[in-house]
Amino acid sequence: MRPNSSLVVRNARVLGRDGRFSKPCDVAAVDGIIEEVGTRIGGRRDTPELDGTGMWLMPGIFDCHAHLSCFEDDTLKYLQMPTSEWVLHMAANARALLDMGVTFVRDPGGADAGVRNALAAGLVDGPTLQVAVSALSQTGGHTDGFLAGLGVPASNGFILHDYPNRPPYVADGPDGVVRAVREILRAGADWIKVCTTGGLLGPLNHDDPDTEEFSAPEINAITAEARKAGRPVMAHAYGGDGLTNAVVAGVRSIEHGVRLSEEQASLMADRGCSLVPTLAIMHQLVNLEQGGDVNDASASRVRDVGRIIGDAVKIAVDAGVRIAVGSDLVAQEGNLRELKHLGDAGMTPEQVLLAATINGAELCGVADTYGRIEPGYVLDAIALRQDPTDLAVFGSDSAVVGVLKHGGVHRWSE
């Protein structure tokens, strides 16, 4: 079925604004836009219908932190890979995400405007995409994967290939970061991504989650320049002064936020700053470390994080911070497990389902058209045969049995 065609889904339980599901009802859409939600909706002549009996229907999942360009953990493989192959891998990852029920992605560094535009044009199947293009780092910061043996810069793991007109990802000083932001915006970015602390993986003296990166004046310059262009800023930050500086400067979201304090959460709530906890990648790294598959420089950091995974979620929820779903998974597998992890961290099923849908839409600035199954909204939706208020169902890659994208059937198993 081609996208934007008319469609009626019959007799499915539908997720509402309160995070709960309705009694079985029908959903009718024309040209990809929902026209009616109710019982015994009269279908137009020749309108295709799907039987949703025994199914739960909810908006498609927003993954607000998924790198399409991350699919290898070996820098050498990226260095040896032609850029065209790298781009086609991103297309395959986009298709895989849509297959599992992720219908909207915010890519925080890697995919560029061309990948976004190709997906929007339907050249390949995939989610609606917003891109940050580059993740800005200070020299020697989180995404500066400097290759010491060659004496040349490389994005973190070389996940950002050196293609023509690639915008910068390393900049220093207020003037330098302003120029970098302008070049990223010129490249077509929807978001500006800035790393205001170190991370978990990388050389011991180079990439530590407790290390503050970029000065407050630099971060202020970044957000001010983005604001002039009407673009929001997201900040990779684990905690400490780097996280506080980002919130004070006006970033729209904090990515990871593992060491978030109560004071910082209160500040985020006051400023309307969302948290994207990315628990899935944290759990994956802990499992890798326990299996001996994390380098020695990073193992202790991963163990430290393993002891507090999920604590920031409770702190944020208690303070009234909006949570949005983001997996940060490299392999683009099991992204929906983030929902289960959020439940394990103490969020209610209703809170989690809204975090995965309308909260993501609000963060991405599209809450007037995406994230709900209501008249006037785009029909992006997923169907499950098991009640998704039992968040354990998202621990299985086979939980989603149907995916609708802009009113078209991507896949459906009756």
Coordinates of C-alpha atoms in Angstrom, one line a residue:
M1 CA 0.0 0.0 0.0
R2 CA 1.4 3.4 -0.9
P3 CA 1.9 6.0 1.8
N4 CA -0.7 8.7 2.2
S5 CA -3.6 6.5 1.0
S6 CA -6.9 6.2 2.9
L7 CA -7.0 3.6 5.6
V8 CA -9.2 2.3 8.4
V9 CA -8.0 0.3 11.4
R10 CA -10.9 -1.6 13.0
N11 CA -11.5 -2.7 16.6
A12 CA -8.1 -1.8 18.2
R13 CA -7.5 -0.4 21.7
V14 CA -6.0 3.0 21.2
L15 CA -3.5 4.9 23.4
G16 CA -5.0 8.1 24.8
R17 CA -3.7 11.4 26.2
D18 CA -3.6 9.9 29.7
G19 CA -1.3 7.0 28.7
R20 CA -4.1 4.5 29.0
F21 CA -5.8 2.5 26.2
S22 CA -9.4 2.9 25.1
K23 CA -11.9 0.1 24.6
P24 CA -11.8 -1.3 21.0
C25 CA -12.5 1.4 18.4
D26 CA -11.8 2.4 14.8
V27 CA -9.2 4.8 13.4
A28 CA -9.8 6.3 10.0
A29 CA -7.2 8.3 8.0
V30 CA -7.1 10.0 4.6
D31 CA -3.9 11.0 2.9
G32 CA -2.0 10.0 6.0
I33 CA -3.9 12.2 8.4
I34 CA -6.3 10.8 11.0
E35 CA -9.9 12.0 10.3
E36 CA -11.8 10.1 13.0
V37 CA -11.3 7.9 16.0
G38 CA -14.5 6.2 17.3
T39 CA -16.8 3.2 17.1
R40 CA -18.4 1.9 13.9
I41 CA -16.8 4.5 11.6
G42 CA -18.2 4.2 8.1
G43 CA -15.4 3.5 5.6
R44 CA -15.3 5.2 2.2
R45 CA -15.8 3.0 -0.8
D46 CA -12.7 0.9 -1.6
T47 CA -10.9 2.2 1.5
P48 CA -8.5 -0.5 2.7
E49 CA -9.2 -1.8 6.2
L50 CA -7.0 -3.5 8.8
D51 CA -8.4 -5.8 11.5
G52 CA -7.0 -4.6 14.8
T53 CA -9.1 -7.1 16.9
G54 CA -7.1 -8.1 19.9
M55 CA -4.4 -5.5 19.2
W56 CA -3.2 -2.4 21.0
L57 CA -2.6 0.6 18.8
M58 CA -0.3 3.4 19.8
P59 CA 1.6 6.2 18.1
G60 CA 4.9 5.2 16.5
I61 CA 7.9 5.4 18.8
F62 CA 10.2 8.4 19.0
D63 CA 13.8 7.6 19.5
C64 CA 15.3 10.9 20.3
H65 CA 18.9 9.7 20.5
A66 CA 19.8 7.2 17.7
H67 CA 23.0 7.4 15.6
L68 CA 22.3 6.0 12.1
S69 CA 26.0 6.2 11.4
C70 CA 27.0 3.9 14.3
F71 CA 27.2 0.3 13.4
E72 CA 30.8 -0.7 14.0
D73 CA 32.9 -0.7 17.1
D74 CA 36.2 -0.8 15.2
T75 CA 37.6 2.5 14.0
L76 CA 39.8 0.8 11.5
K77 CA 36.7 -0.6 9.7
Y78 CA 35.3 2.9 9.4
L79 CA 38.6 4.2 8.1
Q80 CA 38.7 1.5 5.4
M81 CA 35.1 2.0 4.4
P82 CA 34.2 4.1 1.4
T83 CA 31.8 6.9 2.3
S84 CA 29.2 5.6 -0.1
E85 CA 29.1 2.3 1.8
W86 CA 28.8 4.2 5.1
V87 CA 25.8 6.1 3.8
L88 CA 24.1 2.9 2.6
H89 CA 24.6 1.4 6.0
M90 CA 22.7 4.4 7.4
A91 CA 19.9 3.6 5.0
A92 CA 19.8 0.0 6.2
N93 CA 19.7 1.2 9.8
A94 CA 16.9 3.5 9.0
R95 CA 14.9 0.7 7.5
A96 CA 15.7 -1.6 10.5
L97 CA 14.4 1.1 12.9
L98 CA 11.2 1.5 11.1
D99 CA 10.7 -2.3 11.0
M100 CA 10.8 -2.4 14.8
G101 CA 8.3 0.5 15.2
V102 CA 10.5 3.6 15.5
T103 CA 8.8 6.1 13.2
F104 CA 10.6 9.3 14.2
V105 CA 14.3 9.6 15.0
R106 CA 16.5 12.5 16.2
D107 CA 20.0 11.7 15.1
P108 CA 22.5 13.5 17.5
G109 CA 25.5 13.3 15.1
G110 CA 26.4 11.4 12.0
A111 CA 23.5 11.5 9.6
D112 CA 23.4 14.7 7.5
A113 CA 20.6 16.6 5.8
G114 CA 21.0 14.5 2.7
V115 CA 20.0 11.3 4.6
R116 CA 17.1 13.2 6.2
N117 CA 15.9 14.5 2.8
A118 CA 16.2 11.1 1.1
L119 CA 14.0 9.5 3.8
A120 CA 11.5 12.3 3.5
A121 CA 11.3 11.8 -0.2
G122 CA 10.7 8.1 0.2
L123 CA 13.9 7.1 -1.7
V124 CA 14.4 4.5 1.1
D125 CA 12.0 3.4 3.9
G126 CA 12.7 4.8 7.3
P127 CA 11.6 7.0 10.1
T128 CA 11.0 10.8 9.8
L129 CA 14.5 12.1 10.7
Q130 CA 15.9 15.2 12.4
V131 CA 19.6 15.7 12.3
A132 CA 22.4 17.4 14.2
V133 CA 25.0 16.5 11.6
S134 CA 28.0 17.1 13.8
A135 CA 28.4 16.7 17.6
L136 CA 30.5 19.7 18.7
S137 CA 33.5 19.0 20.9
Q138 CA 36.3 21.1 22.3
T139 CA 39.8 20.1 21.2
G140 CA 40.5 16.9 23.2
G141 CA 36.8 16.6 24.1
H142 CA 34.2 13.8 23.9
T143 CA 33.9 13.5 20.2
D144 CA 37.5 14.4 19.3
G145 CA 38.8 11.0 18.4
F146 CA 42.3 12.3 17.6
L147 CA 44.4 9.6 16.0
A148 CA 47.7 10.1 17.8
G149 CA 49.7 7.7 15.6
L150 CA 48.8 9.7 12.5
G151 CA 48.5 13.0 14.2
V152 CA 45.2 13.7 12.5
P153 CA 41.7 14.5 13.9
A154 CA 38.9 12.0 13.6
S155 CA 35.3 12.2 14.8
N156 CA 34.6 9.8 17.7
G157 CA 35.6 6.4 16.3
F158 CA 35.5 8.0 12.8
I159 CA 31.7 7.6 12.8
L160 CA 31.5 10.9 10.9
H161 CA 33.2 10.4 7.6
D162 CA 35.3 13.1 5.8
Y163 CA 32.9 13.9 3.0
P164 CA 32.9 17.1 0.9
N165 CA 31.6 20.1 2.8
R166 CA 31.4 18.2 6.1
P167 CA 30.9 20.8 8.8
P168 CA 33.3 21.0 11.8
Y169 CA 32.9 19.0 15.0
V170 CA 35.8 20.5 16.9
A171 CA 35.9 24.1 17.9
D172 CA 37.3 26.3 20.7
G173 CA 36.6 29.7 22.1
P174 CA 33.4 31.8 21.7
D175 CA 34.3 33.0 18.2
G176 CA 35.4 29.5 17.1
V177 CA 32.2 27.8 18.3
V178 CA 30.0 30.5 16.7
R179 CA 31.6 29.8 13.3
A180 CA 31.2 26.1 13.8
V181 CA 27.5 26.5 14.6
R182 CA 27.0 28.6 11.5
E183 CA 28.7 26.0 9.3
I184 CA 26.6 23.2 10.9
L185 CA 23.4 25.2 10.3
R186 CA 24.6 25.9 6.7
A187 CA 24.8 22.1 6.3
G188 CA 21.1 21.9 7.1
A189 CA 21.0 20.8 10.7
D190 CA 17.7 20.7 12.6
W191 CA 19.6 20.6 15.9
I192 CA 22.9 21.7 17.3
K193 CA 24.6 19.0 19.5
V194 CA 27.3 20.0 22.0
C195 CA 29.3 17.9 24.4
T196 CA 29.6 19.7 27.7
T197 CA 31.1 16.7 29.6
G198 CA 33.2 13.8 28.7
G199 CA 31.8 10.3 28.3
L200 CA 32.4 6.6 29.1
L201 CA 34.5 5.4 26.2
G202 CA 37.8 6.7 25.2
P203 CA 41.4 7.3 26.4
L204 CA 41.8 7.6 30.1
N205 CA 42.9 11.3 30.1
H206 CA 40.7 12.3 27.3
D207 CA 37.1 11.3 27.9
D208 CA 35.8 11.2 31.4
P209 CA 32.1 11.7 32.4
D210 CA 33.1 13.9 35.3
T211 CA 35.1 16.3 33.2
E212 CA 33.6 19.7 32.3
E213 CA 34.0 20.5 28.6
F214 CA 33.5 23.8 26.9
S215 CA 33.4 26.9 29.2
A216 CA 30.2 28.6 30.2
P217 CA 30.9 31.5 27.7
E218 CA 31.5 29.0 24.9
I219 CA 28.2 27.1 25.6
N220 CA 26.4 30.4 25.9
A221 CA 27.8 31.4 22.5
I222 CA 26.6 28.1 21.0
T223 CA 23.1 28.4 22.2
A224 CA 22.8 32.1 21.4
E225 CA 23.9 31.4 17.8
A226 CA 21.5 28.5 17.4
R227 CA 18.7 30.5 18.9
K228 CA 19.2 33.2 16.3
A229 CA 18.5 30.6 13.6
G230 CA 15.6 29.1 15.4
R231 CA 17.3 25.9 16.1
P232 CA 17.4 24.0 19.5
V233 CA 20.4 22.7 21.2
M234 CA 20.9 19.3 22.8
A235 CA 23.8 18.6 25.2
H236 CA 25.7 15.4 25.9
A237 CA 26.3 15.7 29.6
Y238 CA 26.6 13.3 32.5
G239 CA 26.6 15.7 35.4
G240 CA 28.6 18.3 37.3
D241 CA 29.3 21.8 36.1
G242 CA 29.1 20.8 32.5
L243 CA 25.5 19.7 32.8
T244 CA 24.6 22.8 34.8
N245 CA 26.3 25.2 32.3
A246 CA 24.3 23.6 29.5
V247 CA 20.9 24.0 31.3
V248 CA 21.7 27.6 32.3
A249 CA 22.6 28.3 28.7
G250 CA 19.2 27.2 27.5
V251 CA 19.7 23.8 25.9
R252 CA 16.5 22.0 25.0
S253 CA 17.6 18.6 26.3
I254 CA 20.2 16.8 28.3
E255 CA 21.4 13.5 26.8
H256 CA 22.4 10.8 29.3
G257 CA 22.4 12.9 32.5
V258 CA 23.5 9.8 34.5
R259 CA 24.9 11.9 37.5
L260 CA 22.0 14.3 37.6
S261 CA 21.5 15.9 41.0
E262 CA 18.2 17.0 42.6
E263 CA 19.3 20.7 42.2
Q264 CA 20.0 20.2 38.6
A265 CA 16.7 18.4 38.0
S266 CA 14.9 21.3 39.6
L267 CA 16.8 23.7 37.3
M268 CA 15.9 21.6 34.3
A269 CA 12.2 21.6 35.3
D270 CA 12.2 25.4 35.7
R271 CA 13.9 25.9 32.3
G272 CA 11.7 23.4 30.4
C273 CA 14.7 21.2 29.6
S274 CA 14.0 17.5 28.9
L275 CA 16.1 14.5 29.9
V276 CA 16.9 11.7 27.4
P277 CA 18.4 9.1 29.7
T278 CA 19.6 6.5 27.1
L279 CA 19.4 3.6 29.6
A280 CA 19.6 1.0 26.8
I281 CA 23.2 1.8 25.9
M282 CA 24.2 2.0 29.5
H283 CA 22.9 -1.5 30.1
Q284 CA 24.6 -2.7 27.0
L285 CA 27.9 -1.3 28.1
V286 CA 27.6 -2.8 31.5
N287 CA 27.0 -6.2 29.9
L288 CA 30.0 -5.8 27.6
E289 CA 32.2 -4.8 30.6
Q290 CA 31.1 -7.8 32.6
G291 CA 32.0 -9.9 29.6
G292 CA 35.5 -8.4 29.4
D293 CA 34.7 -6.5 26.1
V294 CA 35.4 -3.0 27.2
N295 CA 38.9 -1.5 27.1
D296 CA 40.7 -1.1 30.4
A297 CA 40.6 2.7 30.3
S298 CA 36.8 2.7 30.2
A299 CA 35.9 -0.4 32.3
S300 CA 36.0 1.4 35.7
R301 CA 33.8 4.3 34.4
V302 CA 31.3 1.8 33.1
R303 CA 31.2 0.0 36.4
D304 CA 30.6 3.3 38.2
V305 CA 27.7 4.1 35.9
G306 CA 26.4 0.5 36.3
R307 CA 25.8 1.2 40.0
I308 CA 23.5 4.2 39.4
I309 CA 21.7 3.4 36.1
G310 CA 18.2 4.7 36.4
D311 CA 18.8 6.9 39.4
A312 CA 18.6 10.1 37.3
V313 CA 15.3 9.1 35.9
K314 CA 13.7 9.0 39.3
I315 CA 15.3 12.3 40.3
A316 CA 14.1 13.9 37.1
V317 CA 10.5 12.6 37.3
D318 CA 10.2 13.6 41.0
A319 CA 11.3 17.2 40.0
G320 CA 8.8 17.4 37.1
V321 CA 11.3 17.0 34.3
R322 CA 9.9 15.7 31.0
I323 CA 11.5 12.4 29.9
A324 CA 11.8 11.5 26.3
V325 CA 13.0 8.1 24.9
G326 CA 16.4 7.7 23.4
S327 CA 18.3 4.5 23.1
D328 CA 21.8 5.4 21.7
L329 CA 22.2 1.9 20.6
V330 CA 25.0 1.3 18.1
A331 CA 23.7 -1.8 16.5
Q332 CA 20.1 -0.4 16.0
E333 CA 18.8 -3.6 17.7
G334 CA 16.4 -3.7 20.6
N335 CA 15.8 0.1 20.7
L336 CA 12.4 -0.4 22.2
R337 CA 14.0 -2.0 25.2
E338 CA 14.5 1.5 26.4
L339 CA 10.9 1.5 27.4
K340 CA 11.3 -1.5 29.7
H341 CA 14.4 0.1 31.2
L342 CA 12.5 3.3 32.0
G343 CA 9.9 1.2 33.7
D344 CA 12.6 -0.6 35.7
A345 CA 13.9 2.8 36.7
G346 CA 10.5 3.6 38.4
M347 CA 8.4 5.3 35.8
T348 CA 4.8 4.1 35.5
P349 CA 3.7 2.4 32.3
E350 CA 1.6 5.5 31.5
Q351 CA 4.5 7.8 31.9
V352 CA 6.7 5.6 29.8
L353 CA 4.3 5.2 26.9
L354 CA 3.8 9.0 26.8
A355 CA 7.6 9.5 27.0
A356 CA 7.9 7.3 23.9
T357 CA 5.3 9.2 21.9
I358 CA 4.0 12.7 22.7
N359 CA 7.0 13.7 24.9
G360 CA 9.3 12.9 22.0
A361 CA 7.1 14.8 19.7
E362 CA 7.2 17.8 22.0
L363 CA 10.9 17.7 22.3
C364 CA 11.3 17.5 18.5
G365 CA 8.9 20.4 18.1
V366 CA 6.2 18.4 16.2
A367 CA 3.6 17.8 18.9
D368 CA 0.9 19.4 16.8
T369 CA 1.1 16.8 14.1
Y370 CA 2.9 13.7 15.6
G371 CA 2.7 11.7 18.8
R372 CA -1.0 11.1 19.2
I373 CA -3.8 9.0 17.6
E374 CA -6.3 11.8 17.2
P375 CA -8.0 13.7 14.4
G376 CA -5.6 16.0 12.6
Y377 CA -2.5 14.0 13.5
V378 CA -0.3 12.0 11.1
L379 CA -1.1 8.3 11.3
D380 CA 2.3 7.0 12.4
A381 CA 1.4 4.0 14.6
I382 CA 2.5 0.6 15.9
A383 CA 0.3 -2.4 16.8
L384 CA 1.0 -5.0 19.4
R385 CA -0.8 -8.2 20.3
Q386 CA 0.3 -8.0 24.0
D387 CA -0.8 -5.2 26.3
P388 CA 2.1 -2.6 26.2
T389 CA 1.3 -1.4 29.7
D390 CA 3.2 -4.5 30.7
L391 CA 6.5 -2.9 29.7
A392 CA 8.2 -6.3 29.6
V393 CA 6.7 -6.8 26.2
F394 CA 9.2 -4.3 24.8
G395 CA 12.0 -6.6 25.9
S396 CA 11.2 -8.7 22.8
D397 CA 12.1 -7.7 19.3
S398 CA 8.9 -9.4 18.1
A399 CA 6.5 -7.3 20.2
V400 CA 5.4 -5.0 17.4
V401 CA 3.3 -6.8 14.8
G402 CA 2.3 -3.8 12.7
V403 CA 3.9 -0.5 11.7
L404 CA 2.0 2.3 9.9
K405 CA 3.9 5.2 8.5
H406 CA 2.1 8.3 7.4
G407 CA -1.1 6.3 6.8
G408 CA 0.7 3.6 4.8
V409 CA 1.2 0.1 5.9
H410 CA 4.9 -0.6 6.3
R411 CA 4.2 -4.0 7.7
W412 CA 1.1 -5.7 9.3
S413 CA 0.6 -9.2 10.6
E414 CA -3.0 -10.2 11.3

